[in-house]
Amino acid sequence: MNTDFITINTHSSIRLQSEQGTVIYVDPYGFQTEPHDADLILVTHTHYDHFSPDDIAKVRKPHTVFVMPAANMMEFIRAGFTDEQAAFLVPYEKATPLPDIRIETVPAYNISKRFHPEDEAWMGYVVDMDGVRVYVAGDTDDLPENRTIECDVALVPVGGTYTMDAREAAAFVNALKPTVAIPEHYGTIAGSTSDGKTFANLVDSQIQVDFKL
């Protein structure tokens, strides 16, 4: 499967582009340029490396649409945005933020770590575009309730410390059985540059592993 429509700027700053040219960012962060090409920005949670107003300013356009966790509405407004610009959702919701883009929200939290509590209701996203379901996991552990997510492409954190590590992520992906798995959230703020290869070596051989970092 060709995944050229997916790029990772750094860490877990992900860009998707539809066949019609619709540009989606998830957690834009670490930009050295100002592309101003975002039609839709999805934010998984409000840690600085996921909700960065400075980086959002570099990719947004005047009519960019936002989706945020409902619990973080005030952080969004305090950052200078207005609530009319965004949809505020919780896990297990479905929305159509743009005519050609459908999304589903899924849980993203830690089971035995304190960094991402379940009660914050932070999220990962399944983005349905051009008939392809792309799952962006957000900062999460291997959650039993997420093992039934239907997706063609899964972007999962592998760096450990704040999320599942490479071994845990591989077990999660092997349960999901996507066509393609893409490791992210490693080699910079968390994890080492070798985590992606460790992950790839443990993923079922029937699953294509693409490297974007």
JSON list of N, CA, C and O in Angstrom, two decimals, residues 9 16 62 64 111 123 125 128 151 178-179 191 198-199:
[
{"chain": "A", "resi": 9, "resn": "ASN", "atom": "N", "xyz": [6.35, 15.34, 10.32]},
{"chain": "A", "resi": 9, "resn": "ASN", "atom": "CA", "xyz": [7.30, 16.43, 10.42]},
{"chain": "A", "resi": 9, "resn": "ASN", "atom": "C", "xyz": [8.40, 16.10, 11.42]},
{"chain": "A", "resi": 9, "resn": "ASN", "atom": "O", "xyz": [9.59, 16.18, 11.13]},
{"chain": "A", "resi": 16, "resn": "LEU", "atom": "N", "xyz": [-1.57, 14.52, 6.71]},
{"chain": "A", "resi": 16, "resn": "LEU", "atom": "CA", "xyz": [-2.27, 13.68, 5.75]},
{"chain": "A", "resi": 16, "resn": "LEU", "atom": "C", "xyz": [-2.79, 14.57, 4.63]},
{"chain": "A", "resi": 16, "resn": "LEU", "atom": "O", "xyz": [-3.22, 15.69, 4.88]},
{"chain": "A", "resi": 62, "resn": "PRO", "atom": "N", "xyz": [-6.90, 30.95, 7.24]},
{"chain": "A", "resi": 62, "resn": "PRO", "atom": "CA", "xyz": [-7.98, 31.71, 7.88]},
{"chain": "A", "resi": 62, "resn": "PRO", "atom": "C", "xyz": [-9.21, 30.87, 8.25]},
{"chain": "A", "resi": 62, "resn": "PRO", "atom": "O", "xyz": [-9.88, 31.17, 9.23]},
{"chain": "A", "resi": 64, "resn": "THR", "atom": "N", "xyz": [-9.24, 27.38, 8.70]},
{"chain": "A", "resi": 64, "resn": "THR", "atom": "CA", "xyz": [-8.90, 26.05, 9.20]},
{"chain": "A", "resi": 64, "resn": "THR", "atom": "C", "xyz": [-9.91, 25.60, 10.26]},
{"chain": "A", "resi": 64, "resn": "THR", "atom": "O", "xyz": [-10.29, 26.38, 11.14]},
{"chain": "A", "resi": 111, "resn": "ILE", "atom": "N", "xyz": [-2.15, 3.17, 31.13]},
{"chain": "A", "resi": 111, "resn": "ILE", "atom": "CA", "xyz": [-2.71, 2.19, 32.06]},
{"chain": "A", "resi": 111, "resn": "ILE", "atom": "C", "xyz": [-1.99, 2.25, 33.41]},
{"chain": "A", "resi": 111, "resn": "ILE", "atom": "O", "xyz": [-2.62, 2.25, 34.46]},
{"chain": "A", "resi": 123, "resn": "MET", "atom": "N", "xyz": [-7.58, 11.81, 23.28]},
{"chain": "A", "resi": 123, "resn": "MET", "atom": "CA", "xyz": [-8.06, 11.01, 22.15]},
{"chain": "A", "resi": 123, "resn": "MET", "atom": "C", "xyz": [-7.00, 10.65, 21.14]},
{"chain": "A", "resi": 123, "resn": "MET", "atom": "O", "xyz": [-6.01, 11.36, 20.96]},
{"chain": "A", "resi": 125, "resn": "TYR", "atom": "N", "xyz": [-7.40, 9.36, 16.86]},
{"chain": "A", "resi": 125, "resn": "TYR", "atom": "CA", "xyz": [-8.37, 9.59, 15.78]},
{"chain": "A", "resi": 125, "resn": "TYR", "atom": "C", "xyz": [-8.27, 8.50, 14.73]},
{"chain": "A", "resi": 125, "resn": "TYR", "atom": "O", "xyz": [-7.17, 8.04, 14.38]},
{"chain": "A", "resi": 128, "resn": "ASP", "atom": "N", "xyz": [-11.08, 8.86, 8.08]},
{"chain": "A", "resi": 128, "resn": "ASP", "atom": "CA", "xyz": [-11.56, 8.14, 6.90]},
{"chain": "A", "resi": 128, "resn": "ASP", "atom": "C", "xyz": [-11.50, 9.09, 5.72]},
{"chain": "A", "resi": 128, "resn": "ASP", "atom": "O", "xyz": [-12.25, 10.07, 5.66]},
{"chain": "A", "resi": 151, "resn": "CYS", "atom": "N", "xyz": [-8.84, -0.37, 10.86]},
{"chain": "A", "resi": 151, "resn": "CYS", "atom": "CA", "xyz": [-8.02, 0.63, 10.16]},
{"chain": "A", "resi": 151, "resn": "CYS", "atom": "C", "xyz": [-7.17, -0.05, 9.09]},
{"chain": "A", "resi": 151, "resn": "CYS", "atom": "O", "xyz": [-6.84, -1.23, 9.19]},
{"chain": "A", "resi": 178, "resn": "PRO", "atom": "N", "xyz": [-3.57, -4.02, 10.80]},
{"chain": "A", "resi": 178, "resn": "PRO", "atom": "CA", "xyz": [-3.74, -3.08, 9.67]},
{"chain": "A", "resi": 178, "resn": "PRO", "atom": "C", "xyz": [-2.94, -3.56, 8.46]},
{"chain": "A", "resi": 178, "resn": "PRO", "atom": "O", "xyz": [-2.12, -4.48, 8.58]},
{"chain": "A", "resi": 179, "resn": "THR", "atom": "N", "xyz": [-3.16, -2.94, 7.33]},
{"chain": "A", "resi": 179, "resn": "THR", "atom": "CA", "xyz": [-2.32, -3.23, 6.17]},
{"chain": "A", "resi": 179, "resn": "THR", "atom": "C", "xyz": [-0.92, -2.66, 6.37]},
{"chain": "A", "resi": 179, "resn": "THR", "atom": "O", "xyz": [0.08, -3.31, 6.02]},
{"chain": "A", "resi": 191, "resn": "GLY", "atom": "N", "xyz": [12.26, 8.00, 23.72]},
{"chain": "A", "resi": 191, "resn": "GLY", "atom": "CA", "xyz": [12.78, 6.86, 23.00]},
{"chain": "A", "resi": 191, "resn": "GLY", "atom": "C", "xyz": [14.09, 7.14, 22.28]},
{"chain": "A", "resi": 191, "resn": "GLY", "atom": "O", "xyz": [14.64, 8.24, 22.33]},
{"chain": "A", "resi": 198, "resn": "THR", "atom": "N", "xyz": [13.29, -1.76, 16.11]},
{"chain": "A", "resi": 198, "resn": "THR", "atom": "CA", "xyz": [12.86, -2.78, 17.07]},
{"chain": "A", "resi": 198, "resn": "THR", "atom": "C", "xyz": [11.40, -3.12, 16.85]},
{"chain": "A", "resi": 198, "resn": "THR", "atom": "O", "xyz": [11.01, -4.30, 16.81]},
{"chain": "A", "resi": 199, "resn": "PHE", "atom": "N", "xyz": [10.60, -2.10, 16.69]},
{"chain": "A", "resi": 199, "resn": "PHE", "atom": "CA", "xyz": [9.17, -2.27, 16.40]},
{"chain": "A", "resi": 199, "resn": "PHE", "atom": "C", "xyz": [8.97, -3.09, 15.13]},
{"chain": "A", "resi": 199, "resn": "PHE", "atom": "O", "xyz": [8.23, -4.08, 15.12]}
]
